[in-house]
PDB file of C-alpha atoms in Angstrom:
ATOM      1  CA  MET A  19      15.407 -11.779 -10.694  1.00  0.00           C
ATOM      2  CA  THR A  20      12.774 -13.086  -8.250  1.00  0.00           C
ATOM      3  CA  ARG A  21      12.286 -10.936  -5.166  1.00  0.00           C
ATOM      4  CA  PRO A  22      11.788 -12.849  -1.876  1.00  0.00           C
ATOM      5  CA  PHE A  23       8.370 -12.816  -0.257  1.00  0.00           C
ATOM      6  CA  ARG A  24       7.470 -10.576   2.609  1.00  0.00           C
ATOM      7  CA  PHE A  25       4.094  -9.843   4.121  1.00  0.00           C
ATOM      8  CA  ALA A  26       2.210  -6.929   5.640  1.00  0.00           C
ATOM      9  CA  VAL A  27      -1.082  -6.242   7.390  1.00  0.00           C
ATOM     10  CA  GLN A  28      -3.277  -3.244   6.682  1.00  0.00           C
ATOM     11  CA  ALA A  29      -4.982  -2.623  10.004  1.00  0.00           C
ATOM     12  CA  THR A  30      -7.713   0.009  10.153  1.00  0.00           C
ATOM     13  CA  ARG A  31     -10.165  -1.341  12.733  1.00  0.00           C
ATOM     14  CA  ALA A  32      -8.671  -0.517  16.146  1.00  0.00           C
ATOM     15  CA  THR A  33     -10.630   1.969  18.246  1.00  0.00           C
ATOM     16  CA  THR A  34      -8.621   2.086  21.490  1.00  0.00           C
ATOM     17  CA  GLY A  35      -4.987   2.393  22.481  1.00  0.00           C
ATOM     18  CA  THR A  36      -4.926  -1.029  24.090  1.00  0.00           C
ATOM     19  CA  GLU A  37      -6.437  -2.681  21.028  1.00  0.00           C
ATOM     20  CA  TRP A  38      -3.986  -0.950  18.715  1.00  0.00           C
ATOM     21  CA  ARG A  39      -0.902  -1.761  20.770  1.00  0.00           C
ATOM     22  CA  ASP A  40      -1.961  -5.394  21.121  1.00  0.00           C
ATOM     23  CA  THR A  41      -2.599  -5.612  17.365  1.00  0.00           C
ATOM     24  CA  ALA A  42       0.840  -4.234  16.515  1.00  0.00           C
ATOM     25  CA  ARG A  43       2.602  -6.619  18.906  1.00  0.00           C
ATOM     26  CA  ARG A  44       0.658  -9.617  17.616  1.00  0.00           C
ATOM     27  CA  ILE A  45       1.406  -8.790  13.961  1.00  0.00           C
ATOM     28  CA  GLU A  46       5.098  -8.604  14.820  1.00  0.00           C
ATOM     29  CA  GLU A  47       4.978 -11.898  16.750  1.00  0.00           C
ATOM     30  CA  LEU A  48       3.445 -13.655  13.741  1.00  0.00           C
ATOM     31  CA  GLY A  49       6.356 -12.698  11.508  1.00  0.00           C
ATOM     32  CA  TYR A  50       4.862 -10.010   9.326  1.00  0.00           C
ATOM     33  CA  SER A  51       7.270  -7.468   7.878  1.00  0.00           C
ATOM     34  CA  THR A  52       5.090  -4.371   8.027  1.00  0.00           C
ATOM     35  CA  LEU A  53       2.011  -2.802   9.597  1.00  0.00           C
ATOM     36  CA  PHE A  54       0.166  -0.400   7.323  1.00  0.00           C
ATOM     37  CA  LEU A  55      -2.622   2.030   8.015  1.00  0.00           C
ATOM     38  CA  ALA A  56      -4.627   3.949   5.420  1.00  0.00           C
ATOM     39  CA  ASP A  57      -4.944   7.685   4.840  1.00  0.00           C
ATOM     40  CA  HIS A  58      -8.710   8.081   5.308  1.00  0.00           C
ATOM     41  CA  TYR A  59     -10.626  10.369   7.641  1.00  0.00           C
ATOM     42  CA  LEU A  60     -14.403  10.098   7.314  1.00  0.00           C
ATOM     43  CA  GLY A  61     -16.602   8.907  10.150  1.00  0.00           C
ATOM     44  CA  LYS A  62     -20.040   7.411   9.554  1.00  0.00           C
ATOM     45  CA  GLY A  63     -22.402   9.474   7.456  1.00  0.00           C
ATOM     46  CA  PRO A  64     -23.541  10.081   3.885  1.00  0.00           C
ATOM     47  CA  ALA A  65     -20.075  11.166   2.716  1.00  0.00           C
ATOM     48  CA  ALA A  66     -18.497   7.924   3.967  1.00  0.00           C
ATOM     49  CA  LYS A  67     -21.296   5.916   2.391  1.00  0.00           C
ATOM     50  CA  GLU A  68     -20.669   7.606  -0.933  1.00  0.00           C
ATOM     51  CA  ALA A  69     -16.915   7.053  -0.595  1.00  0.00           C
ATOM     52  CA  ARG A  70     -17.537   3.331   0.090  1.00  0.00           C
ATOM     53  CA  TRP A  71     -14.724   3.109   2.610  1.00  0.00           C
ATOM     54  CA  PRO A  72     -15.229   1.792   6.158  1.00  0.00           C
ATOM     55  CA  PRO A  73     -14.541   4.206   9.034  1.00  0.00           C
ATOM     56  CA  GLN A  74     -10.971   4.294  10.317  1.00  0.00           C
ATOM     57  CA  HIS A  75     -10.819   5.598  13.885  1.00  0.00           C
ATOM     58  CA  LEU A  76      -7.068   6.177  14.177  1.00  0.00           C
ATOM     59  CA  ALA A  77      -5.153   8.783  12.176  1.00  0.00           C
ATOM     60  CA  PRO A  78      -2.147   7.195  10.479  1.00  0.00           C
ATOM     61  CA  ILE A  79       0.830   9.246  11.663  1.00  0.00           C
ATOM     62  CA  ALA A  80       0.108   9.042  15.378  1.00  0.00           C
ATOM     63  CA  ALA A  81      -0.871   5.382  15.104  1.00  0.00           C
ATOM     64  CA  MET A  82       2.324   4.543  13.201  1.00  0.00           C
ATOM     65  CA  ALA A  83       4.380   6.176  15.948  1.00  0.00           C
ATOM     66  CA  VAL A  84       2.647   4.176  18.677  1.00  0.00           C
ATOM     67  CA  ALA A  85       2.992   0.915  16.725  1.00  0.00           C
ATOM     68  CA  ALA A  86       6.711   1.526  16.277  1.00  0.00           C
ATOM     69  CA  ALA A  87       7.106   2.347  19.971  1.00  0.00           C
ATOM     70  CA  VAL A  88       5.649  -0.977  21.156  1.00  0.00           C
ATOM     71  CA  THR A  89       7.519  -3.196  18.656  1.00  0.00           C
ATOM     72  CA  THR A  90      11.174  -3.760  17.811  1.00  0.00           C
ATOM     73  CA  THR A  91      11.377  -5.176  14.265  1.00  0.00           C
ATOM     74  CA  LEU A  92       7.997  -4.385  12.711  1.00  0.00           C
ATOM     75  CA  ARG A  93       8.129  -1.834   9.906  1.00  0.00           C
ATOM     76  CA  VAL A  94       5.402   0.828   9.798  1.00  0.00           C
ATOM     77  CA  GLY A  95       3.779   2.698   6.955  1.00  0.00           C
ATOM     78  CA  CYS A  96       0.666   4.113   5.395  1.00  0.00           C
ATOM     79  CA  ARG A  97      -0.773   2.455   2.323  1.00  0.00           C
ATOM     80  CA  VAL A  98      -0.693   5.163   1.063  1.00  0.00           C
ATOM     81  CA  PHE A  99      -0.571   8.817   2.116  1.00  0.00           C
ATOM     82  CA  CYS A 100      -2.586  11.053  -0.192  1.00  0.00           C
ATOM     83  CA  ALA A 101      -0.373  13.886  -1.422  1.00  0.00           C
ATOM     84  CA  ASP A 102      -3.292  16.341  -1.316  1.00  0.00           C
ATOM     85  CA  TYR A 103      -4.217  15.672   2.315  1.00  0.00           C
ATOM     86  CA  HIS A 104      -0.953  16.974   3.782  1.00  0.00           C
ATOM     87  CA  VAL A 105       1.213  20.077   3.589  1.00  0.00           C
ATOM     88  CA  PRO A 106       4.228  18.619   1.734  1.00  0.00           C
ATOM     89  CA  GLY A 107       6.992  20.070   3.922  1.00  0.00           C
ATOM     90  CA  VAL A 108       5.153  19.057   7.079  1.00  0.00           C
ATOM     91  CA  LEU A 109       4.611  15.491   5.843  1.00  0.00           C
ATOM     92  CA  MET A 110       8.327  15.215   5.036  1.00  0.00           C
ATOM     93  CA  LYS A 111       9.270  16.153   8.603  1.00  0.00           C
ATOM     94  CA  GLU A 112       6.661  13.812  10.087  1.00  0.00           C
ATOM     95  CA  ALA A 113       7.927  10.951   7.919  1.00  0.00           C
ATOM     96  CA  THR A 114      11.624  11.391   8.670  1.00  0.00           C
ATOM     97  CA  THR A 115      10.823  11.827  12.366  1.00  0.00           C
ATOM     98  CA  LEU A 116       9.002   8.496  12.282  1.00  0.00           C
ATOM     99  CA  ASP A 117      12.019   6.883  10.649  1.00  0.00           C
ATOM    100  CA  ARG A 118      14.377   8.445  13.193  1.00  0.00           C
ATOM    101  CA  LEU A 119      12.288   7.476  16.246  1.00  0.00           C
ATOM    102  CA  SER A 120      11.653   3.937  14.988  1.00  0.00           C
ATOM    103  CA  ASP A 121      15.382   3.358  14.365  1.00  0.00           C
ATOM    104  CA  GLY A 122      14.832   3.041  10.632  1.00  0.00           C
ATOM    105  CA  ARG A 123      11.547   1.154  10.245  1.00  0.00           C
ATOM    106  CA  LEU A 124       9.471   3.538   8.097  1.00  0.00           C
ATOM    107  CA  GLU A 125       8.104   2.721   4.666  1.00  0.00           C
ATOM    108  CA  PHE A 126       6.944   5.921   2.986  1.00  0.00           C
ATOM    109  CA  GLY A 127       3.843   5.169   0.935  1.00  0.00           C
ATOM    110  CA  ILE A 128       2.492   8.012  -1.187  1.00  0.00           C
ATOM    111  CA  GLY A 129      -0.151   8.342  -3.886  1.00  0.00           C
ATOM    112  CA  GLY A 130      -2.031  10.943  -5.882  1.00  0.00           C
ATOM    113  CA  GLY A 131      -5.427  10.503  -4.206  1.00  0.00           C
ATOM    114  CA  TRP A 132      -8.571   8.955  -5.631  1.00  0.00           C
ATOM    115  CA  SER A 133     -11.644   9.405  -3.397  1.00  0.00           C
ATOM    116  CA  ALA A 134     -13.586  12.370  -4.762  1.00  0.00           C
ATOM    117  CA  PRO A 135     -16.295  12.062  -2.053  1.00  0.00           C
ATOM    118  CA  GLU A 136     -13.677  12.248   0.699  1.00  0.00           C
ATOM    119  CA  TYR A 137     -12.047  15.274  -0.918  1.00  0.00           C
ATOM    120  CA  ARG A 138     -15.432  17.031  -1.093  1.00  0.00           C
ATOM    121  CA  ALA A 139     -16.322  16.135   2.494  1.00  0.00           C
ATOM    122  CA  MET A 140     -13.087  17.673   3.771  1.00  0.00           C
ATOM    123  CA  GLY A 141     -13.245  20.729   1.513  1.00  0.00           C
ATOM    124  CA  ILE A 142     -10.200  19.810  -0.546  1.00  0.00           C
ATOM    125  CA  PRO A 143     -10.303  20.582  -4.292  1.00  0.00           C
ATOM    126  CA  PHE A 144     -10.266  17.397  -6.373  1.00  0.00           C
ATOM    127  CA  ALA A 145      -8.061  18.321  -9.295  1.00  0.00           C
ATOM    128  CA  SER A 146      -7.744  16.382 -12.531  1.00  0.00           C
ATOM    129  CA  GLY A 147      -5.819  13.139 -12.509  1.00  0.00           C
ATOM    130  CA  ALA A 148      -2.991  14.751 -14.459  1.00  0.00           C
ATOM    131  CA  GLN A 149      -2.653  17.529 -11.882  1.00  0.00           C
ATOM    132  CA  ARG A 150      -2.769  15.134  -8.947  1.00  0.00           C
ATOM    133  CA  ILE A 151      -0.003  12.976 -10.405  1.00  0.00           C
ATOM    134  CA  SER A 152       2.076  16.067 -11.206  1.00  0.00           C
ATOM    135  CA  LYS A 153       1.812  17.017  -7.545  1.00  0.00           C
ATOM    136  CA  LEU A 154       2.730  13.462  -6.522  1.00  0.00           C
ATOM    137  CA  GLU A 155       5.881  13.678  -8.644  1.00  0.00           C
ATOM    138  CA  GLU A 156       6.889  16.892  -6.896  1.00  0.00           C
ATOM    139  CA  VAL A 157       6.159  15.469  -3.433  1.00  0.00           C
ATOM    140  CA  VAL A 158       8.418  12.476  -4.136  1.00  0.00           C
ATOM    141  CA  GLU A 159      11.122  14.842  -5.352  1.00  0.00           C
ATOM    142  CA  LEU A 160      10.783  16.824  -2.121  1.00  0.00           C
ATOM    143  CA  PHE A 161      11.005  13.674   0.005  1.00  0.00           C
ATOM    144  CA  LYS A 162      14.274  12.650  -1.602  1.00  0.00           C
ATOM    145  CA  ALA A 163      15.650  16.181  -1.314  1.00  0.00           C
ATOM    146  CA  HIS A 164      14.606  16.470   2.343  1.00  0.00           C
ATOM    147  CA  CYS A 165      16.351  13.183   3.136  1.00  0.00           C
ATOM    148  CA  SER A 166      19.576  14.332   1.467  1.00  0.00           C
ATOM    149  CA  GLY A 167      20.241  16.941   4.146  1.00  0.00           C
ATOM    150  CA  GLU A 168      21.122  19.509   1.514  1.00  0.00           C
ATOM    151  CA  GLN A 169      19.573  22.969   1.330  1.00  0.00           C
ATOM    152  CA  LEU A 170      16.188  22.787  -0.359  1.00  0.00           C
ATOM    153  CA  ASP A 171      15.493  24.767  -3.501  1.00  0.00           C
ATOM    154  CA  LEU A 172      12.252  23.487  -5.006  1.00  0.00           C
ATOM    155  CA  ALA A 173       9.751  25.819  -6.644  1.00  0.00           C
ATOM    156  CA  GLY A 174       7.350  23.608  -8.538  1.00  0.00           C
ATOM    157  CA  GLU A 175       3.813  24.097  -9.687  1.00  0.00           C
ATOM    158  CA  HIS A 176       2.487  22.366  -6.566  1.00  0.00           C
ATOM    159  CA  VAL A 177       5.376  22.107  -4.063  1.00  0.00           C
ATOM    160  CA  THR A 178       7.675  24.822  -2.756  1.00  0.00           C
ATOM    161  CA  ALA A 179      10.510  24.339  -0.270  1.00  0.00           C
ATOM    162  CA  GLN A 180      13.330  26.860  -0.260  1.00  0.00           C
ATOM    163  CA  GLY A 181      16.019  28.239   1.993  1.00  0.00           C
ATOM    164  CA  TYR A 182      16.258  25.441   4.545  1.00  0.00           C
ATOM    165  CA  ALA A 183      17.587  21.916   4.948  1.00  0.00           C
ATOM    166  CA  GLY A 184      15.297  19.089   5.951  1.00  0.00           C
ATOM    167  CA  LEU A 185      15.469  17.801   9.516  1.00  0.00           C
ATOM    168  CA  PRO A 186      15.660  15.258  10.969  1.00  0.00           C
ATOM    169  CA  LEU A 187      17.623  13.090   8.590  1.00  0.00           C
ATOM    170  CA  PRO A 188      16.244   9.557   8.397  1.00  0.00           C
ATOM    171  CA  VAL A 189      18.120   6.551   9.723  1.00  0.00           C
ATOM    172  CA  GLN A 190      17.607   4.718   6.421  1.00  0.00           C
ATOM    173  CA  ARG A 191      19.879   6.142   3.741  1.00  0.00           C
ATOM    174  CA  PRO A 192      19.608   7.652   1.247  1.00  0.00           C
ATOM    175  CA  HIS A 193      15.941   7.647   2.264  1.00  0.00           C
ATOM    176  CA  PRO A 194      13.319   5.270   3.683  1.00  0.00           C
ATOM    177  CA  PRO A 195      11.793   2.966   1.068  1.00  0.00           C
ATOM    178  CA  ILE A 196       9.279   4.823  -1.090  1.00  0.00           C
ATOM    179  CA  MET A 197       6.081   3.007  -2.039  1.00  0.00           C
ATOM    180  CA  ILE A 198       3.975   4.478  -4.828  1.00  0.00           C
ATOM    181  CA  GLY A 199       0.532   3.042  -5.403  1.00  0.00           C
ATOM    182  CA  GLY A 200      -1.815   3.363  -8.334  1.00  0.00           C
ATOM    183  CA  SER A 201      -3.428   1.690 -11.302  1.00  0.00           C
ATOM    184  CA  ARG A 202      -2.737   3.826 -14.380  1.00  0.00           C
ATOM    185  CA  ARG A 203       0.237   4.052 -16.686  1.00  0.00           C
ATOM    186  CA  ARG A 204       1.580   7.416 -15.505  1.00  0.00           C
ATOM    187  CA  VAL A 205       1.653   6.670 -11.785  1.00  0.00           C
ATOM    188  CA  LEU A 206       2.951   3.115 -12.216  1.00  0.00           C
ATOM    189  CA  SER A 207       5.635   4.418 -14.574  1.00  0.00           C
ATOM    190  CA  LEU A 208       6.593   6.917 -11.874  1.00  0.00           C
ATOM    191  CA  ALA A 209       6.842   4.007  -9.424  1.00  0.00           C
ATOM    192  CA  GLY A 210       9.086   2.176 -11.860  1.00  0.00           C
ATOM    193  CA  ARG A 211      11.399   5.164 -12.181  1.00  0.00           C
ATOM    194  CA  VAL A 212      11.726   6.335  -8.578  1.00  0.00           C
ATOM    195  CA  ALA A 213      10.070   3.980  -6.055  1.00  0.00           C
ATOM    196  CA  ASP A 214      11.418   1.075  -4.053  1.00  0.00           C
ATOM    197  CA  ILE A 215       7.962  -0.522  -3.848  1.00  0.00           C
ATOM    198  CA  ALA A 216       5.282  -0.400  -6.535  1.00  0.00           C
ATOM    199  CA  SER A 217       1.788  -1.082  -5.213  1.00  0.00           C
ATOM    200  CA  ILE A 218      -0.497  -2.641  -7.821  1.00  0.00           C
ATOM    201  CA  SER A 219      -3.959  -3.299  -6.429  1.00  0.00           C
ATOM    202  CA  ASN A 220      -7.666  -2.792  -7.030  1.00  0.00           C
ATOM    203  CA  VAL A 221      -7.890  -4.665 -10.310  1.00  0.00           C
ATOM    204  CA  PRO A 222     -11.552  -4.515 -11.461  1.00  0.00           C
ATOM    205  CA  PHE A 223     -13.753  -7.508 -10.702  1.00  0.00           C
ATOM    206  CA  ASP A 224     -15.538  -7.496 -14.049  1.00  0.00           C
ATOM    207  CA  ALA A 225     -15.019 -10.664 -16.080  1.00  0.00           C
ATOM    208  CA  VAL A 226     -13.634  -8.397 -18.798  1.00  0.00           C
ATOM    209  CA  ASP A 227     -13.136  -4.641 -18.684  1.00  0.00           C
ATOM    210  CA  ALA A 228     -14.149  -2.050 -21.284  1.00  0.00           C
ATOM    211  CA  ALA A 229     -11.029  -2.879 -23.280  1.00  0.00           C
ATOM    212  CA  GLY A 230     -11.818  -6.601 -23.244  1.00  0.00           C
ATOM    213  CA  ARG A 231      -9.103  -7.525 -20.728  1.00  0.00           C
ATOM    214  CA  THR A 232      -9.605 -10.077 -17.962  1.00  0.00           C
ATOM    215  CA  PRO A 233      -8.428  -9.179 -14.422  1.00  0.00           C
ATOM    216  CA  ARG A 234      -5.377 -11.391 -14.971  1.00  0.00           C
ATOM    217  CA  GLN A 235      -4.522  -9.596 -18.211  1.00  0.00           C
ATOM    218  CA  GLU A 236      -5.019  -6.211 -16.576  1.00  0.00           C
ATOM    219  CA  ALA A 237      -2.677  -7.077 -13.686  1.00  0.00           C
ATOM    220  CA  ILE A 238      -0.003  -8.196 -16.166  1.00  0.00           C
ATOM    221  CA  ARG A 239      -0.513  -4.976 -18.132  1.00  0.00           C
ATOM    222  CA  ARG A 240      -0.019  -2.862 -15.010  1.00  0.00           C
ATOM    223  CA  LEU A 241       3.150  -4.747 -14.102  1.00  0.00           C
ATOM    224  CA  GLY A 242       4.400  -3.946 -17.595  1.00  0.00           C
ATOM    225  CA  PHE A 243       4.113  -0.212 -16.904  1.00  0.00           C
ATOM    226  CA  VAL A 244       6.408  -0.622 -13.889  1.00  0.00           C
ATOM    227  CA  ARG A 245       8.855  -2.885 -15.702  1.00  0.00           C
ATOM    228  CA  ASP A 246       9.135  -0.702 -18.786  1.00  0.00           C
ATOM    229  CA  ALA A 247       9.811   2.445 -16.743  1.00  0.00           C
ATOM    230  CA  ALA A 248      12.193   0.739 -14.317  1.00  0.00           C
ATOM    231  CA  GLY A 249      14.534  -0.704 -16.914  1.00  0.00           C
ATOM    232  CA  ASP A 250      17.633  -2.205 -15.304  1.00  0.00           C
ATOM    233  CA  ARG A 251      16.427  -1.418 -11.766  1.00  0.00           C
ATOM    234  CA  PHE A 252      13.251  -3.518 -12.059  1.00  0.00           C
ATOM    235  CA  GLY A 253      14.837  -6.389 -10.113  1.00  0.00           C
ATOM    236  CA  GLU A 254      15.347  -4.051  -7.138  1.00  0.00           C
ATOM    237  CA  ILE A 255      11.659  -3.128  -6.787  1.00  0.00           C
ATOM    238  CA  ASP A 256       9.205  -4.938  -4.543  1.00  0.00           C
ATOM    239  CA  ILE A 257       5.819  -5.423  -6.203  1.00  0.00           C
ATOM    240  CA  GLU A 258       3.133  -5.033  -3.551  1.00  0.00           C
ATOM    241  CA  SER A 259      -0.373  -6.404  -3.940  1.00  0.00           C
ATOM    242  CA  SER A 260      -3.277  -6.879  -1.595  1.00  0.00           C
ATOM    243  CA  PRO A 261      -5.616  -9.860  -1.801  1.00  0.00           C
ATOM    244  CA  PHE A 262      -8.418  -7.763  -0.346  1.00  0.00           C
ATOM    245  CA  PHE A 263     -10.610 -10.861  -0.154  1.00  0.00           C
ATOM    246  CA  THR A 264      -8.807 -13.691   1.624  1.00  0.00           C
ATOM    247  CA  ALA A 265     -10.158 -16.933   3.035  1.00  0.00           C
ATOM    248  CA  ILE A 266      -7.955 -19.684   4.464  1.00  0.00           C
ATOM    249  CA  THR A 267     -10.382 -22.578   4.299  1.00  0.00           C
ATOM    250  CA  THR A 268     -10.909 -26.182   3.297  1.00  0.00           C
ATOM    251  CA  ASP A 269     -14.065 -25.101   1.427  1.00  0.00           C
ATOM    252  CA  PRO A 270     -12.944 -22.425  -1.043  1.00  0.00           C
ATOM    253  CA  THR A 271     -16.087 -22.873  -3.148  1.00  0.00           C
ATOM    254  CA  ALA A 272     -18.282 -21.632  -0.313  1.00  0.00           C
ATOM    255  CA  ALA A 273     -15.883 -18.792   0.440  1.00  0.00           C
ATOM    256  CA  LEU A 274     -15.803 -17.674  -3.183  1.00  0.00           C
ATOM    257  CA  SER A 275     -19.595 -17.846  -3.349  1.00  0.00           C
ATOM    258  CA  GLY A 276     -19.803 -15.502  -0.371  1.00  0.00           C
ATOM    259  CA  ILE A 277     -17.324 -13.085  -1.951  1.00  0.00           C
ATOM    260  CA  ALA A 278     -19.269 -13.169  -5.216  1.00  0.00           C
ATOM    261  CA  THR A 279     -22.482 -12.348  -3.391  1.00  0.00           C
ATOM    262  CA  MET A 280     -20.820  -9.440  -1.599  1.00  0.00           C
ATOM    263  CA  LEU A 281     -19.426  -8.070  -4.869  1.00  0.00           C
ATOM    264  CA  GLN A 282     -22.540  -8.896  -6.871  1.00  0.00           C
ATOM    265  CA  THR A 283     -20.394 -10.642  -9.448  1.00  0.00           C
ATOM    266  CA  PRO A 284     -20.306 -14.235 -10.757  1.00  0.00           C
ATOM    267  CA  ALA A 285     -18.230 -16.668  -8.701  1.00  0.00           C
ATOM    268  CA  GLU A 286     -16.844 -18.255 -11.868  1.00  0.00           C
ATOM    269  CA  GLY A 287     -13.242 -17.185 -12.379  1.00  0.00           C
ATOM    270  CA  LEU A 288     -13.084 -15.367  -9.040  1.00  0.00           C
ATOM    271  CA  ALA A 289     -10.459 -17.771  -7.676  1.00  0.00           C
ATOM    272  CA  GLU A 290      -8.023 -16.495 -10.311  1.00  0.00           C
ATOM    273  CA  HIS A 291      -8.560 -12.815  -9.551  1.00  0.00           C
ATOM    274  CA  PRO A 292      -5.295 -11.107  -8.477  1.00  0.00           C
ATOM    275  CA  ASN A 293      -6.956  -9.630  -5.367  1.00  0.00           C
ATOM    276  CA  VAL A 294      -8.633 -12.837  -4.158  1.00  0.00           C
ATOM    277  CA  LEU A 295      -7.068 -15.750  -2.259  1.00  0.00           C
ATOM    278  CA  ALA A 296      -9.131 -18.719  -1.110  1.00  0.00           C
ATOM    279  CA  GLY A 297      -8.063 -22.220  -0.156  1.00  0.00           C
ATOM    280  CA  THR A 298      -5.988 -24.193   2.292  1.00  0.00           C
ATOM    281  CA  VAL A 299      -2.619 -22.936   3.498  1.00  0.00           C
ATOM    282  CA  GLU A 300      -0.842 -25.103   0.923  1.00  0.00           C
ATOM    283  CA  GLU A 301      -3.166 -24.077  -1.922  1.00  0.00           C
ATOM    284  CA  VAL A 302      -2.791 -20.376  -1.146  1.00  0.00           C
ATOM    285  CA  ALA A 303       0.994 -20.682  -0.856  1.00  0.00           C
ATOM    286  CA  ASP A 304       1.146 -22.384  -4.253  1.00  0.00           C
ATOM    287  CA  ARG A 305      -1.059 -19.693  -5.756  1.00  0.00           C
ATOM    288  CA  LEU A 306       1.172 -16.942  -4.392  1.00  0.00           C
ATOM    289  CA  LEU A 307       4.243 -18.613  -5.892  1.00  0.00           C
ATOM    290  CA  GLU A 308       2.470 -18.779  -9.251  1.00  0.00           C
ATOM    291  CA  ARG A 309       1.301 -15.174  -9.028  1.00  0.00           C
ATOM    292  CA  ARG A 310       4.780 -13.955  -8.228  1.00  0.00           C
ATOM    293  CA  GLU A 311       5.902 -15.427 -11.541  1.00  0.00           C
ATOM    294  CA  VAL A 312       2.976 -13.926 -13.469  1.00  0.00           C
ATOM    295  CA  PHE A 313       2.201 -10.638 -11.710  1.00  0.00           C
ATOM    296  CA  GLY A 314       5.541 -10.035  -9.986  1.00  0.00           C
ATOM    297  CA  ALA A 315       3.835  -9.747  -6.584  1.00  0.00           C
ATOM    298  CA  ASN A 316       6.287 -10.629  -3.811  1.00  0.00           C
ATOM    299  CA  TYR A 317       5.063  -8.199  -1.129  1.00  0.00           C
ATOM    300  CA  ILE A 318       1.612  -9.284   0.014  1.00  0.00           C
ATOM    301  CA  THR A 319      -0.639  -7.185   2.246  1.00  0.00           C
ATOM    302  CA  VAL A 320      -3.591  -8.852   3.961  1.00  0.00           C
ATOM    303  CA  GLN A 321      -6.429  -7.175   5.787  1.00  0.00           C
ATOM    304  CA  GLN A 322      -6.616  -7.038   9.569  1.00  0.00           C
ATOM    305  CA  THR A 323      -9.458  -9.550   9.785  1.00  0.00           C
ATOM    306  CA  GLU A 324      -7.331 -12.253   8.160  1.00  0.00           C
ATOM    307  CA  PHE A 325      -3.858 -11.840   9.607  1.00  0.00           C
ATOM    308  CA  THR A 326      -4.119 -14.632  12.197  1.00  0.00           C
ATOM    309  CA  ALA A 327      -5.458 -17.214   9.746  1.00  0.00           C
ATOM    310  CA  PHE A 328      -2.881 -16.130   7.154  1.00  0.00           C
ATOM    311  CA  ALA A 329       0.090 -16.446   9.545  1.00  0.00           C
ATOM    312  CA  PRO A 330       1.027 -20.037   8.531  1.00  0.00           C
ATOM    313  CA  ILE A 331       1.569 -18.792   4.977  1.00  0.00           C
ATOM    314  CA  VAL A 332       3.789 -16.001   6.289  1.00  0.00           C
ATOM    315  CA  GLU A 333       5.866 -18.608   8.129  1.00  0.00           C
ATOM    316  CA  LEU A 334       6.001 -20.830   5.063  1.00  0.00           C
ATOM    317  CA  LEU A 335       6.996 -18.250   2.431  1.00  0.00           C
ATOM    318  CA  THR A 336       8.774 -15.314   4.086  1.00  0.00           C
ATOM    319  CA  GLY A 337      12.209 -14.858   2.570  1.00  0.00           C
ATOM    320  CA  LYS A 338      11.694 -17.500  -0.130  1.00  0.00           C
TER     321      LYS A 338
END
């Protein structure tokens, strides 16, 4: 079953209230489904340089609330919250409050965390991958339990919530859509079992990886983890992917050359990379249709710098 296209923007560059409100309204006007932030906290400095993530001025929860307040149909989310950065019970209440106050427009993105430099900079222990995903599993369990309205009785290795019922209850029932993002078998299998949206991004840019797989083969492999774990419910899951490098242009060769220089990688084969889109509106639309068949990706998130140029593709493909 082919899922219809929808589109999102990950916006992390606003520095003022006016800029942020205007950005949210404009994204809604252009027909995007969702506005995402990211769960990152470092300002400029050696820690941010080591983390290799650009500064994000606005914290996600407050910014999501403001974006929802100045729009009427735009969904809001974080791509994705790091389970280790938040007290689980507090994050549950923040999330369901956002869903309640937005009249049911929250998408709850959650992941196990990945940026060791950011963890160190904020004084948060960076546990093993296995431990972080175990905690993620318990946080997702808590989210579903909180949204049920029943008395909580969770005493896990990482998450405890006992003797109270979660409030407020979300507008979306049984819970707001859960998006789980990651790249490895265990987390993508978790997404297949329990998520409404599986985020598959950050495929390596090497021509072949250590196992001899091309980026295309690796993206297909990751989709397989979701499909195998989902079983009969696979057709109900949106597969989210972000073409982090996007150029709507009549000269894709030049655009790809610039991307290759930035990444210090050969330009050959870059046009086929799952996280790269370059070409005219028609060429990019055709490529997205082809990639949906191959990689399953029907939910496409573009970066803030590209959302205006990408809007004709949103108009062309949304709902198809």
